[in-house]
Each structure stands twice: as C-alpha cells, then as structure tokens.
Amino acid sequence: MLNHQPKLAISADFLDAFSRLPRQIQGKTNVFLENFKKDPTRSSINYESINGRDSRLKSVRIDLSYRAIVFKPDKGNTYILLWVDNHDDAYKWAQRRVCKVNPESGGLQIIDIEEATAIEAEISSRKIPQVPGRFDDISDKYLLRLGIPNELLSAVRAVVTDEDIDKLISKLPEESADALLMLGAGYSLEETLTAQDKNREQTIDPEDIDIALEQEDSKLRFRVVENEAELLEILAAPLEKWRVFLHPSQRRLVERDWKGPVRVLGGAGTGKTVVAMHRAKWLAENRFTNPGERILFTTFTRNLAVDIEANLRKICSPETMRRIRVENIDAWVTSFLKSEGVTTKIVYDEQVVELWEKAYECKPESPSLTLAFYQDEWREVIQANRITNLKQYLTVTRTGRGTRLNRAERAAIWVVFEEYRSLLQQKGWKESEDAMRDVCSLLQSKPGETLPFKSVIVDEAQDMTEAAFSLIRSMVPPKNAGNDIFIVGDPHQRIYGRKLVLSRCGVDIKGRSRKLRINYRTTDETRKWATMVLAGVTVDDLDGNQDDLKGYRSLLHGDQPIVQGFSSFDEEIGFIKTYLQQRESNGFALSNTCIMVRTNQLVKKYVSALNQSGIKTQEIKRSQPDNLSQLGVRVATMHRVKGLQFEYVILAGINDGILPLRSALHNASDKAAQNSLINSERSLIHVAATRAKRCVVVSYYGQASSLLPGTT
C-alpha cells in the first residue's frame, strides 16, 4: 500500500509524438500509461538512465522497440510524460533537452540545448560589431521574467533585425515568443510586462515542480492528470490540443471575472474562437451553474454556429452543454419572435430582389440613380442609422457614401424606400435589422420578465451589425456582477456587414479591450502572403478607431505559398490532381486538404471536374460540420470555411472577373461602393488563405485576379 499519492502530468510534446505513433503502438502506450498512472513508482517500471544533459529524464519501455521519456524527480512525487518514440529517436530527443524551472517566471520549460546553441550561432554570425542589439537595454532579470530561458539569453542579446526575431521566436517557449514580438514591435518593457501579466516580483523555488506546474506559463505545456479516465480522454484526441492547453494570454482572458463587456481582437489563427469556447465552458462550470441559467454563444452565420457547437461538445460535459445554447443570431431572433406569437420571416438579399425591382419603379426622374444605389443607401444609411421616417433621413449624416444628395434629392428618393418597406410588410417579411429591433422592443415592454441568459459570447463580431449588438445589450442588461458580454473578432476578416461601433450600441468596452498576436495555426510564410493581400486596406477596431496587425506573427515556418497560373481550366484541374496525388503519396489523407472557390456554382464545377479525373471529393455543406471520417478532398466556398482549418489549402479559380466578381463590380452604385466591395473580396482571400496550417496553393487560369499580391 502506498503511503503517498504520486502525481502525473502530461506535456503537449508528448501528445504530438503520441499522435504520430502507429495505431498498434498507441494501443500499447495506452496500456502502459494506465498502469503508470496508478503507480509510477512500482518496481516493474524499469527507469533507464540516459546519457544526456538532464539526469532526471528517464526512458521507460513501451515494447521491445518503443520508449517513452519521463521526467522522474530527484525529490517530490510528480512525474511528467515528455515524449514517446522508437528507441533510438526517443533517446536522441532526451539527450538534447533539459526540463527546468525558469528562475524568474516560475514556468516549467523544456529546452533543446543543441537548438539553442545553433540559433545563437546563426544570429550572432550576422551581427555587425559595434551595432547594438535590439534588447540591450533590457536586463536579464526581465527577459527571464518574460519567459526566455537562461539558455537562450545569448541568442536574444544577438538580435538586431526583424529577420533575427523571426528566426528566434519559433525556438522560444510560446509565452516568451509573445513577449519578444511585442518588444520587437516597439512596445515598451512596461507595456509588455503588463500585457503578459508579469509585473509582479515572485520568489521562485527552482526545485519545486508542483508549484511550477501551477504557473500559467506551465499550463501552456503541461496538464496535471487527475485520474485514469481523464488520461484516456486526452489520449483519445491527441491532435486537439486546444482542448487541454491554453496560452497564458488566452487563459487570462478566459478564467477571470470581468466587470463589463470584453472585446478581444486578433489576427487569423490567434485562437479567438478557442478562447470564446473556453470562456463559455468556464462560465457554465464556475459562475452560472444553476439549472435555469444559460449562456448564449452566437455568431453571424448558421454554418459557423454548427461547427462551434460540434467543437464545444468535445470540451464540455453533457451537463455543461445543457447550459450553453449555440445559435446564430438570426436563428435565435426567429425562434424568439415565434415564441411571442410573431410569425414573421427574416429575409436576405437574394429573397427581396423582386421587391426592390417593384419599389424601383417608383423612383423619381431626378436625381437619376441606379437600383444598386438605392439598395446600398438603404443598407448603409437607413438601416444602419435606424431611420423610419423622412424627417430622420433628411438630417442623417451620410459619411462614406460616394454620391452626394441635398435635402431636396433625399426627399425625392424617399418614396422608393417607403414603397420597399410597404412591400415587405405586405409579405409579412422583415430584414434582420428590423426583426432585431422588434425583439428589443418586446424585451423593453416586459421589464419584469427576463431571458435565461446570464452571458452572451459573440464570435466573428466583425460581421455583426450594430442592430445585433443593440439586441445583445438588451438580452443581458448591464449588471454589477459583470461577465455579461464577451466579444471576439478580427476586422481584417470582415467578409459580411460593415463598420461597427460598439459604443453606439450601449456596449462599453473601455478598459476591457485585449489583443492576441500569436498565430498558432498558419506558417509565417502563409501569414505574410495573406497579409499582403490586405495592403492598403484601412480597418476599424469595432469601436470607432483603427486596428492594425502590429506584432502579429506566426511561430511556425514552412513552405512559401505556391501561385500558379494556367492557360485553361483543364490545365488547372490537371495541376490540382497532381498536387493532391503528391500529398497522398507523402502520407496525407485527402480529407486534410480543402479546395476553396468563390461561389457555389464554382464548387459544383470543380467537384464535377475532379470526380471525372478520379479524385474523390466531399463538399462542405452549409448547415452541417465537416465529418473527417468521410474520405475525399474537401471543396467549399471561401465563405463556408470561416472558422475551419486544414493542413493544405488550394485557392482555385482566382481569376480576373471572379475575385472580385465582375457582375458585382458592374452593379456597384458608385466608386465608394466599388472600393468597399474590393476590400471585402481582399478580406475573403485573406480568410481563405489563413485556413492553411502547412501550405497554401493559389491557382488560376487565363488572367489572374488583380487582388493577388504582385499583380497589377
């Protein structure tokens, strides 16, 4: 009988290595780990010493050919699973590394000594004598506190250029990579310490592994496993590490009480949706735990809500999920109105074409304006400013509209808008903004009644309207307890909607605005290319100011994006077929690759051509999550892939006339509308490209789109 209870932790590196094992060896590893978890001190576990840099790293046998690497403490009772591989590779991995507590940050870190030495030599070889280093004015103490290991201080001291930083950050622990990017981007030491929550002095015991594992930095790399069931659950999905590990900057957003609405911005791949999902989980499990209390997780598109719910079910128990409702905002509005006996139908652009054409027949001879102008004016001025009568329209500011109108001209064209609204009413239809305002009115008319929602989590906020946020504010009125609204988004990925100012909706985010800067999904090569697509585009921050991608970097490096043009569609299909066959021959299933195109019509065109070429395809549907068990390369519109990720992405048919759509450009009401459309199409390419984890391929036939970097 044991007189003490051993503790087991598992590292993110171990899960990576485990996911690459042959299935049979994974099974043997599971059997070993079940026994290991019960008692890592039993005599049958033969710890073998390794002739390496850290004597506490030991080898344990999985079978005759495979070994796991375990941190076995000199004192204390905490064991850590670090790596698993075939015998020789496992030993090589361990011989290069040390596992130690950072003396200033307190985080437990795994450091590759040989890699640290090599990167220091590489950066130092480029350093010009007498040229000061970028971080010479920052003491070792503060660099260590920001998570930089002792072994990499010399490499940091050698940094002079942005290229040096790019080379170094992938070798650093992630928390220190984030800090170094901020310093390199021009943030002060004080700003960086504050952003990383590293202002406080700590007394660190470098020998106390248990306390080190409780540090936020350590939780990025290690998970203490409470029982065998939890261990098996983690091993069942080792690639979904976001279920287990959060970056400290993400965890600080999730696991705390906020006194009011929170806005989190971040570029593609920075984990905004992951943060939002964990926030919903944390609130449901730690704050709003009564049976009748609910959290609404909402977003703009129906298909993204489907994907989010599927992923939430992977990290939440059935009991927790009963308190989280995942629904896109329009679907919730429809269901609420129905519960109130209002049988209205929410309609969208394609459904109201005939109504606009009828209303347009009422247009005055002067001023002579296109139908597209009226539609844009309705959306960007009348709906955006909640205008219901001519008096309001005569005085509203039309900032950003490309065609000037005096008061007499506004009065003349108002008849078209009146007729359009009348036609909607006759049909029993409402546009989304009007339906949302109806719900607000219903909620305000029943002050004694409340919805069950204690908090609303909003994903992809940049695509939501001000009407939506006014509704959300009405759904969860401000309260002293806080934790009411949590908003994540990236204005650089705005592919729907228009500029949003949260403060105009009663959503006050002052003092509660945060930013994520590290891209965990996309290689830096892809990130740079996707960011070049947005060159010259001015982007707001969802609250009346401008946003930028300052300090936005990727930790991963890989292949440069491939941009390939062809003379015909058949040649392009031949290239795609060959590329997919090469991926398969390298061991990647076709289901890990997605072909993304601009329209649904193009989806059908590429699916048909690929199937005829012998390539199996799976179309990603609008209203259901992607099922990876179904074989075949994925094909989807660029709009549908919002929120998804793939190993490889092929942006196909990026032709002149398709991006931007020639018909949409032709119908744009004026130059301002054309510019807005072009910016949205740039964002669409940016969104699609940043779905790629390893590499993005861009193909076109005939004339390339003018939106591709390097084209004119």
JSON list of N, CA and C in Angstrom, two decimals, residues 292-347:
[
{"chain": "A", "resi": 292, "resn": "GLY", "atom": "N", "xyz": [-31.36, 26.77, -14.22]},
{"chain": "A", "resi": 292, "resn": "GLY", "atom": "CA", "xyz": [-32.10, 27.66, -15.11]},
{"chain": "A", "resi": 292, "resn": "GLY", "atom": "C", "xyz": [-31.26, 28.71, -15.80]},
{"chain": "A", "resi": 293, "resn": "GLU", "atom": "N", "xyz": [-29.98, 28.79, -15.46]},
{"chain": "A", "resi": 293, "resn": "GLU", "atom": "CA", "xyz": [-29.12, 29.81, -16.05]},
{"chain": "A", "resi": 293, "resn": "GLU", "atom": "C", "xyz": [-28.53, 29.33, -17.36]},
{"chain": "A", "resi": 294, "resn": "ARG", "atom": "N", "xyz": [-28.46, 30.23, -18.33]},
{"chain": "A", "resi": 294, "resn": "ARG", "atom": "CA", "xyz": [-27.99, 29.88, -19.67]},
{"chain": "A", "resi": 294, "resn": "ARG", "atom": "C", "xyz": [-26.95, 30.88, -20.17]},
{"chain": "A", "resi": 295, "resn": "ILE", "atom": "N", "xyz": [-26.09, 30.38, -21.07]},
{"chain": "A", "resi": 295, "resn": "ILE", "atom": "CA", "xyz": [-25.12, 31.21, -21.78]},
{"chain": "A", "resi": 295, "resn": "ILE", "atom": "C", "xyz": [-25.43, 31.06, -23.27]},
{"chain": "A", "resi": 296, "resn": "LEU", "atom": "N", "xyz": [-25.55, 32.18, -23.96]},
{"chain": "A", "resi": 296, "resn": "LEU", "atom": "CA", "xyz": [-25.77, 32.15, -25.40]},
{"chain": "A", "resi": 296, "resn": "LEU", "atom": "C", "xyz": [-24.43, 32.34, -26.10]},
{"chain": "A", "resi": 297, "resn": "PHE", "atom": "N", "xyz": [-24.07, 31.40, -26.94]},
{"chain": "A", "resi": 297, "resn": "PHE", "atom": "CA", "xyz": [-22.89, 31.53, -27.80]},
{"chain": "A", "resi": 297, "resn": "PHE", "atom": "C", "xyz": [-23.41, 31.78, -29.20]},
{"chain": "A", "resi": 298, "resn": "THR", "atom": "N", "xyz": [-23.16, 32.98, -29.72]},
{"chain": "A", "resi": 298, "resn": "THR", "atom": "CA", "xyz": [-23.76, 33.33, -31.01]},
{"chain": "A", "resi": 298, "resn": "THR", "atom": "C", "xyz": [-22.72, 33.84, -31.98]},
{"chain": "A", "resi": 299, "resn": "THR", "atom": "N", "xyz": [-23.05, 33.76, -33.24]},
{"chain": "A", "resi": 299, "resn": "THR", "atom": "CA", "xyz": [-22.19, 34.25, -34.32]},
{"chain": "A", "resi": 299, "resn": "THR", "atom": "C", "xyz": [-23.06, 34.65, -35.49]},
{"chain": "A", "resi": 300, "resn": "PHE", "atom": "N", "xyz": [-22.44, 35.10, -36.57]},
{"chain": "A", "resi": 300, "resn": "PHE", "atom": "CA", "xyz": [-23.22, 35.66, -37.67]},
{"chain": "A", "resi": 300, "resn": "PHE", "atom": "C", "xyz": [-23.83, 34.59, -38.57]},
{"chain": "A", "resi": 301, "resn": "THR", "atom": "N", "xyz": [-23.03, 33.58, -38.95]},
{"chain": "A", "resi": 301, "resn": "THR", "atom": "CA", "xyz": [-23.51, 32.60, -39.93]},
{"chain": "A", "resi": 301, "resn": "THR", "atom": "C", "xyz": [-23.99, 31.31, -39.26]},
{"chain": "A", "resi": 302, "resn": "ARG", "atom": "N", "xyz": [-24.97, 30.69, -39.90]},
{"chain": "A", "resi": 302, "resn": "ARG", "atom": "CA", "xyz": [-25.54, 29.46, -39.38]},
{"chain": "A", "resi": 302, "resn": "ARG", "atom": "C", "xyz": [-24.51, 28.32, -39.39]},
{"chain": "A", "resi": 303, "resn": "ASN", "atom": "N", "xyz": [-23.72, 28.23, -40.47]},
{"chain": "A", "resi": 303, "resn": "ASN", "atom": "CA", "xyz": [-22.78, 27.11, -40.57]},
{"chain": "A", "resi": 303, "resn": "ASN", "atom": "C", "xyz": [-21.67, 27.21, -39.52]},
{"chain": "A", "resi": 304, "resn": "LEU", "atom": "N", "xyz": [-21.23, 28.41, -39.20]},
{"chain": "A", "resi": 304, "resn": "LEU", "atom": "CA", "xyz": [-20.19, 28.55, -38.18]},
{"chain": "A", "resi": 304, "resn": "LEU", "atom": "C", "xyz": [-20.73, 28.15, -36.81]},
{"chain": "A", "resi": 305, "resn": "ALA", "atom": "N", "xyz": [-21.98, 28.46, -36.54]},
{"chain": "A", "resi": 305, "resn": "ALA", "atom": "CA", "xyz": [-22.59, 28.05, -35.27]},
{"chain": "A", "resi": 305, "resn": "ALA", "atom": "C", "xyz": [-22.63, 26.52, -35.18]},
{"chain": "A", "resi": 306, "resn": "VAL", "atom": "N", "xyz": [-22.89, 25.86, -36.30]},
{"chain": "A", "resi": 306, "resn": "VAL", "atom": "CA", "xyz": [-22.89, 24.38, -36.32]},
{"chain": "A", "resi": 306, "resn": "VAL", "atom": "C", "xyz": [-21.51, 23.84, -35.96]},
{"chain": "A", "resi": 307, "resn": "ASP", "atom": "N", "xyz": [-20.46, 24.42, -36.56]},
{"chain": "A", "resi": 307, "resn": "ASP", "atom": "CA", "xyz": [-19.10, 23.97, -36.29]},
{"chain": "A", "resi": 307, "resn": "ASP", "atom": "C", "xyz": [-18.71, 24.22, -34.83]},
{"chain": "A", "resi": 308, "resn": "ILE", "atom": "N", "xyz": [-19.08, 25.37, -34.29]},
{"chain": "A", "resi": 308, "resn": "ILE", "atom": "CA", "xyz": [-18.74, 25.72, -32.92]},
{"chain": "A", "resi": 308, "resn": "ILE", "atom": "C", "xyz": [-19.43, 24.78, -31.94]},
{"chain": "A", "resi": 309, "resn": "GLU", "atom": "N", "xyz": [-20.69, 24.49, -32.18]},
{"chain": "A", "resi": 309, "resn": "GLU", "atom": "CA", "xyz": [-21.39, 23.57, -31.26]},
{"chain": "A", "resi": 309, "resn": "GLU", "atom": "C", "xyz": [-20.74, 22.20, -31.26]},
{"chain": "A", "resi": 310, "resn": "ALA", "atom": "N", "xyz": [-20.34, 21.72, -32.45]},
{"chain": "A", "resi": 310, "resn": "ALA", "atom": "CA", "xyz": [-19.69, 20.42, -32.53]},
{"chain": "A", "resi": 310, "resn": "ALA", "atom": "C", "xyz": [-18.39, 20.41, -31.73]},
{"chain": "A", "resi": 311, "resn": "ASN", "atom": "N", "xyz": [-17.63, 21.49, -31.79]},
{"chain": "A", "resi": 311, "resn": "ASN", "atom": "CA", "xyz": [-16.37, 21.57, -31.04]},
{"chain": "A", "resi": 311, "resn": "ASN", "atom": "C", "xyz": [-16.59, 21.79, -29.55]},
{"chain": "A", "resi": 312, "resn": "LEU", "atom": "N", "xyz": [-17.61, 22.55, -29.19]},
{"chain": "A", "resi": 312, "resn": "LEU", "atom": "CA", "xyz": [-17.91, 22.73, -27.77]},
{"chain": "A", "resi": 312, "resn": "LEU", "atom": "C", "xyz": [-18.25, 21.39, -27.11]},
{"chain": "A", "resi": 313, "resn": "ARG", "atom": "N", "xyz": [-18.93, 20.53, -27.83]},
{"chain": "A", "resi": 313, "resn": "ARG", "atom": "CA", "xyz": [-19.29, 19.23, -27.27]},
{"chain": "A", "resi": 313, "resn": "ARG", "atom": "C", "xyz": [-18.06, 18.37, -26.99]},
{"chain": "A", "resi": 314, "resn": "LYS", "atom": "N", "xyz": [-16.93, 18.70, -27.64]},
{"chain": "A", "resi": 314, "resn": "LYS", "atom": "CA", "xyz": [-15.69, 17.95, -27.39]},
{"chain": "A", "resi": 314, "resn": "LYS", "atom": "C", "xyz": [-15.03, 18.37, -26.08]},
{"chain": "A", "resi": 315, "resn": "ILE", "atom": "N", "xyz": [-15.29, 19.61, -25.63]},
{"chain": "A", "resi": 315, "resn": "ILE", "atom": "CA", "xyz": [-14.62, 20.07, -24.42]},
{"chain": "A", "resi": 315, "resn": "ILE", "atom": "C", "xyz": [-15.56, 20.20, -23.23]},
{"chain": "A", "resi": 316, "resn": "CYS", "atom": "N", "xyz": [-16.86, 20.05, -23.46]},
{"chain": "A", "resi": 316, "resn": "CYS", "atom": "CA", "xyz": [-17.83, 20.22, -22.38]},
{"chain": "A", "resi": 316, "resn": "CYS", "atom": "C", "xyz": [-18.56, 18.92, -22.10]},
{"chain": "A", "resi": 317, "resn": "SER", "atom": "N", "xyz": [-18.88, 18.70, -20.85]},
{"chain": "A", "resi": 317, "resn": "SER", "atom": "CA", "xyz": [-19.71, 17.56, -20.48]},
{"chain": "A", "resi": 317, "resn": "SER", "atom": "C", "xyz": [-21.15, 17.82, -20.92]},
{"chain": "A", "resi": 318, "resn": "PRO", "atom": "N", "xyz": [-21.97, 16.76, -21.03]},
{"chain": "A", "resi": 318, "resn": "PRO", "atom": "CA", "xyz": [-23.39, 16.98, -21.37]},
{"chain": "A", "resi": 318, "resn": "PRO", "atom": "C", "xyz": [-24.08, 17.94, -20.41]},
{"chain": "A", "resi": 319, "resn": "GLU", "atom": "N", "xyz": [-23.72, 17.87, -19.12]},
{"chain": "A", "resi": 319, "resn": "GLU", "atom": "CA", "xyz": [-24.33, 18.75, -18.14]},
{"chain": "A", "resi": 319, "resn": "GLU", "atom": "C", "xyz": [-23.97, 20.21, -18.42]},
{"chain": "A", "resi": 320, "resn": "THR", "atom": "N", "xyz": [-22.70, 20.46, -18.77]},
{"chain": "A", "resi": 320, "resn": "THR", "atom": "CA", "xyz": [-22.29, 21.83, -19.10]},
{"chain": "A", "resi": 320, "resn": "THR", "atom": "C", "xyz": [-22.98, 22.32, -20.37]},
{"chain": "A", "resi": 321, "resn": "MET", "atom": "N", "xyz": [-23.06, 21.45, -21.37]},
{"chain": "A", "resi": 321, "resn": "MET", "atom": "CA", "xyz": [-23.69, 21.84, -22.64]},
{"chain": "A", "resi": 321, "resn": "MET", "atom": "C", "xyz": [-25.16, 22.19, -22.47]},
{"chain": "A", "resi": 322, "resn": "ARG", "atom": "N", "xyz": [-25.80, 21.63, -21.47]},
{"chain": "A", "resi": 322, "resn": "ARG", "atom": "CA", "xyz": [-27.21, 21.97, -21.25]},
{"chain": "A", "resi": 322, "resn": "ARG", "atom": "C", "xyz": [-27.39, 23.44, -20.87]},
{"chain": "A", "resi": 323, "resn": "ARG", "atom": "N", "xyz": [-26.32, 24.07, -20.39]},
{"chain": "A", "resi": 323, "resn": "ARG", "atom": "CA", "xyz": [-26.41, 25.48, -20.00]},
{"chain": "A", "resi": 323, "resn": "ARG", "atom": "C", "xyz": [-25.83, 26.41, -21.07]},
{"chain": "A", "resi": 324, "resn": "ILE", "atom": "N", "xyz": [-25.35, 25.85, -22.18]},
{"chain": "A", "resi": 324, "resn": "ILE", "atom": "CA", "xyz": [-24.81, 26.67, -23.27]},
{"chain": "A", "resi": 324, "resn": "ILE", "atom": "C", "xyz": [-25.67, 26.47, -24.51]},
{"chain": "A", "resi": 325, "resn": "ARG", "atom": "N", "xyz": [-26.23, 27.56, -25.02]},
{"chain": "A", "resi": 325, "resn": "ARG", "atom": "CA", "xyz": [-27.02, 27.49, -26.25]},
{"chain": "A", "resi": 325, "resn": "ARG", "atom": "C", "xyz": [-26.21, 28.11, -27.38]},
{"chain": "A", "resi": 326, "resn": "VAL", "atom": "N", "xyz": [-25.96, 27.33, -28.43]},
{"chain": "A", "resi": 326, "resn": "VAL", "atom": "CA", "xyz": [-25.18, 27.80, -29.57]},
{"chain": "A", "resi": 326, "resn": "VAL", "atom": "C", "xyz": [-26.14, 28.03, -30.73]},
{"chain": "A", "resi": 327, "resn": "GLU", "atom": "N", "xyz": [-26.23, 29.27, -31.20]},
{"chain": "A", "resi": 327, "resn": "GLU", "atom": "CA", "xyz": [-27.18, 29.59, -32.26]},
{"chain": "A", "resi": 327, "resn": "GLU", "atom": "C", "xyz": [-26.77, 30.88, -32.94]},
{"chain": "A", "resi": 328, "resn": "ASN", "atom": "N", "xyz": [-26.85, 30.90, -34.27]},
{"chain": "A", "resi": 328, "resn": "ASN", "atom": "CA", "xyz": [-26.53, 32.16, -34.93]},
{"chain": "A", "resi": 328, "resn": "ASN", "atom": "C", "xyz": [-27.64, 33.18, -34.61]},
{"chain": "A", "resi": 329, "resn": "ILE", "atom": "N", "xyz": [-27.30, 34.44, -34.64]},
{"chain": "A", "resi": 329, "resn": "ILE", "atom": "CA", "xyz": [-28.16, 35.47, -34.08]},
{"chain": "A", "resi": 329, "resn": "ILE", "atom": "C", "xyz": [-29.52, 35.54, -34.77]},
{"chain": "A", "resi": 330, "resn": "ASP", "atom": "N", "xyz": [-29.55, 35.39, -36.10]},
{"chain": "A", "resi": 330, "resn": "ASP", "atom": "CA", "xyz": [-30.84, 35.47, -36.80]},
{"chain": "A", "resi": 330, "resn": "ASP", "atom": "C", "xyz": [-31.75, 34.30, -36.44]},
{"chain": "A", "resi": 331, "resn": "ALA", "atom": "N", "xyz": [-31.17, 33.12, -36.27]},
{"chain": "A", "resi": 331, "resn": "ALA", "atom": "CA", "xyz": [-31.99, 31.95, -35.89]},
{"chain": "A", "resi": 331, "resn": "ALA", "atom": "C", "xyz": [-32.60, 32.16, -34.51]},
{"chain": "A", "resi": 332, "resn": "TRP", "atom": "N", "xyz": [-31.82, 32.74, -33.59]},
{"chain": "A", "resi": 332, "resn": "TRP", "atom": "CA", "xyz": [-32.37, 32.99, -32.26]},
{"chain": "A", "resi": 332, "resn": "TRP", "atom": "C", "xyz": [-33.51, 34.01, -32.34]},
{"chain": "A", "resi": 333, "resn": "VAL", "atom": "N", "xyz": [-33.33, 35.06, -33.12]},
{"chain": "A", "resi": 333, "resn": "VAL", "atom": "CA", "xyz": [-34.36, 36.09, -33.26]},
{"chain": "A", "resi": 333, "resn": "VAL", "atom": "C", "xyz": [-35.65, 35.48, -33.79]},
{"chain": "A", "resi": 334, "resn": "THR", "atom": "N", "xyz": [-35.52, 34.64, -34.82]},
{"chain": "A", "resi": 334, "resn": "THR", "atom": "CA", "xyz": [-36.71, 33.99, -35.39]},
{"chain": "A", "resi": 334, "resn": "THR", "atom": "C", "xyz": [-37.44, 33.16, -34.36]},
{"chain": "A", "resi": 335, "resn": "SER", "atom": "N", "xyz": [-36.69, 32.35, -33.60]},
{"chain": "A", "resi": 335, "resn": "SER", "atom": "CA", "xyz": [-37.32, 31.48, -32.60]},
{"chain": "A", "resi": 335, "resn": "SER", "atom": "C", "xyz": [-37.96, 32.28, -31.47]},
{"chain": "A", "resi": 336, "resn": "PHE", "atom": "N", "xyz": [-37.32, 33.40, -31.09]},
{"chain": "A", "resi": 336, "resn": "PHE", "atom": "CA", "xyz": [-37.89, 34.22, -30.02]},
{"chain": "A", "resi": 336, "resn": "PHE", "atom": "C", "xyz": [-39.20, 34.86, -30.49]},
{"chain": "A", "resi": 337, "resn": "LEU", "atom": "N", "xyz": [-39.20, 35.42, -31.69]},
{"chain": "A", "resi": 337, "resn": "LEU", "atom": "CA", "xyz": [-40.42, 36.04, -32.19]},
{"chain": "A", "resi": 337, "resn": "LEU", "atom": "C", "xyz": [-41.55, 35.02, -32.30]},
{"chain": "A", "resi": 338, "resn": "LYS", "atom": "N", "xyz": [-41.21, 33.81, -32.73]},
{"chain": "A", "resi": 338, "resn": "LYS", "atom": "CA", "xyz": [-42.22, 32.76, -32.83]},
{"chain": "A", "resi": 338, "resn": "LYS", "atom": "C", "xyz": [-42.80, 32.44, -31.46]},
{"chain": "A", "resi": 339, "resn": "SER", "atom": "N", "xyz": [-41.93, 32.43, -30.43]},
{"chain": "A", "resi": 339, "resn": "SER", "atom": "CA", "xyz": [-42.41, 32.15, -29.07]},
{"chain": "A", "resi": 339, "resn": "SER", "atom": "C", "xyz": [-43.33, 33.25, -28.55]},
{"chain": "A", "resi": 340, "resn": "GLU", "atom": "N", "xyz": [-43.21, 34.44, -29.14]},
{"chain": "A", "resi": 340, "resn": "GLU", "atom": "CA", "xyz": [-44.06, 35.57, -28.77]},
{"chain": "A", "resi": 340, "resn": "GLU", "atom": "C", "xyz": [-45.28, 35.68, -29.67]},
{"chain": "A", "resi": 341, "resn": "GLY", "atom": "N", "xyz": [-45.47, 34.71, -30.55]},
{"chain": "A", "resi": 341, "resn": "GLY", "atom": "CA", "xyz": [-46.64, 34.72, -31.43]},
{"chain": "A", "resi": 341, "resn": "GLY", "atom": "C", "xyz": [-46.48, 35.56, -32.67]},
{"chain": "A", "resi": 342, "resn": "VAL", "atom": "N", "xyz": [-45.24, 35.97, -32.96]},
{"chain": "A", "resi": 342, "resn": "VAL", "atom": "CA", "xyz": [-44.97, 36.79, -34.15]},
{"chain": "A", "resi": 342, "resn": "VAL", "atom": "C", "xyz": [-44.44, 35.88, -35.25]},
{"chain": "A", "resi": 343, "resn": "THR", "atom": "N", "xyz": [-45.22, 35.74, -36.30]},
{"chain": "A", "resi": 343, "resn": "THR", "atom": "CA", "xyz": [-44.85, 34.78, -37.36]},
{"chain": "A", "resi": 343, "resn": "THR", "atom": "C", "xyz": [-44.22, 35.48, -38.55]},
{"chain": "A", "resi": 344, "resn": "THR", "atom": "N", "xyz": [-43.24, 36.30, -38.26]},
{"chain": "A", "resi": 344, "resn": "THR", "atom": "CA", "xyz": [-42.54, 36.99, -39.35]},
{"chain": "A", "resi": 344, "resn": "THR", "atom": "C", "xyz": [-41.46, 36.10, -39.93]},
{"chain": "A", "resi": 345, "resn": "LYS", "atom": "N", "xyz": [-41.03, 36.42, -41.14]},
{"chain": "A", "resi": 345, "resn": "LYS", "atom": "CA", "xyz": [-39.96, 35.68, -41.80]},
{"chain": "A", "resi": 345, "resn": "LYS", "atom": "C", "xyz": [-38.81, 36.64, -42.06]},
{"chain": "A", "resi": 346, "resn": "ILE", "atom": "N", "xyz": [-37.60, 36.25, -41.60]},
{"chain": "A", "resi": 346, "resn": "ILE", "atom": "CA", "xyz": [-36.43, 37.07, -41.87]},
{"chain": "A", "resi": 346, "resn": "ILE", "atom": "C", "xyz": [-35.92, 36.75, -43.27]},
{"chain": "A", "resi": 347, "resn": "VAL", "atom": "N", "xyz": [-35.71, 37.79, -44.07]},
{"chain": "A", "resi": 347, "resn": "VAL", "atom": "CA", "xyz": [-35.31, 37.59, -45.47]},
{"chain": "A", "resi": 347, "resn": "VAL", "atom": "C", "xyz": [-33.99, 38.31, -45.74]}
]
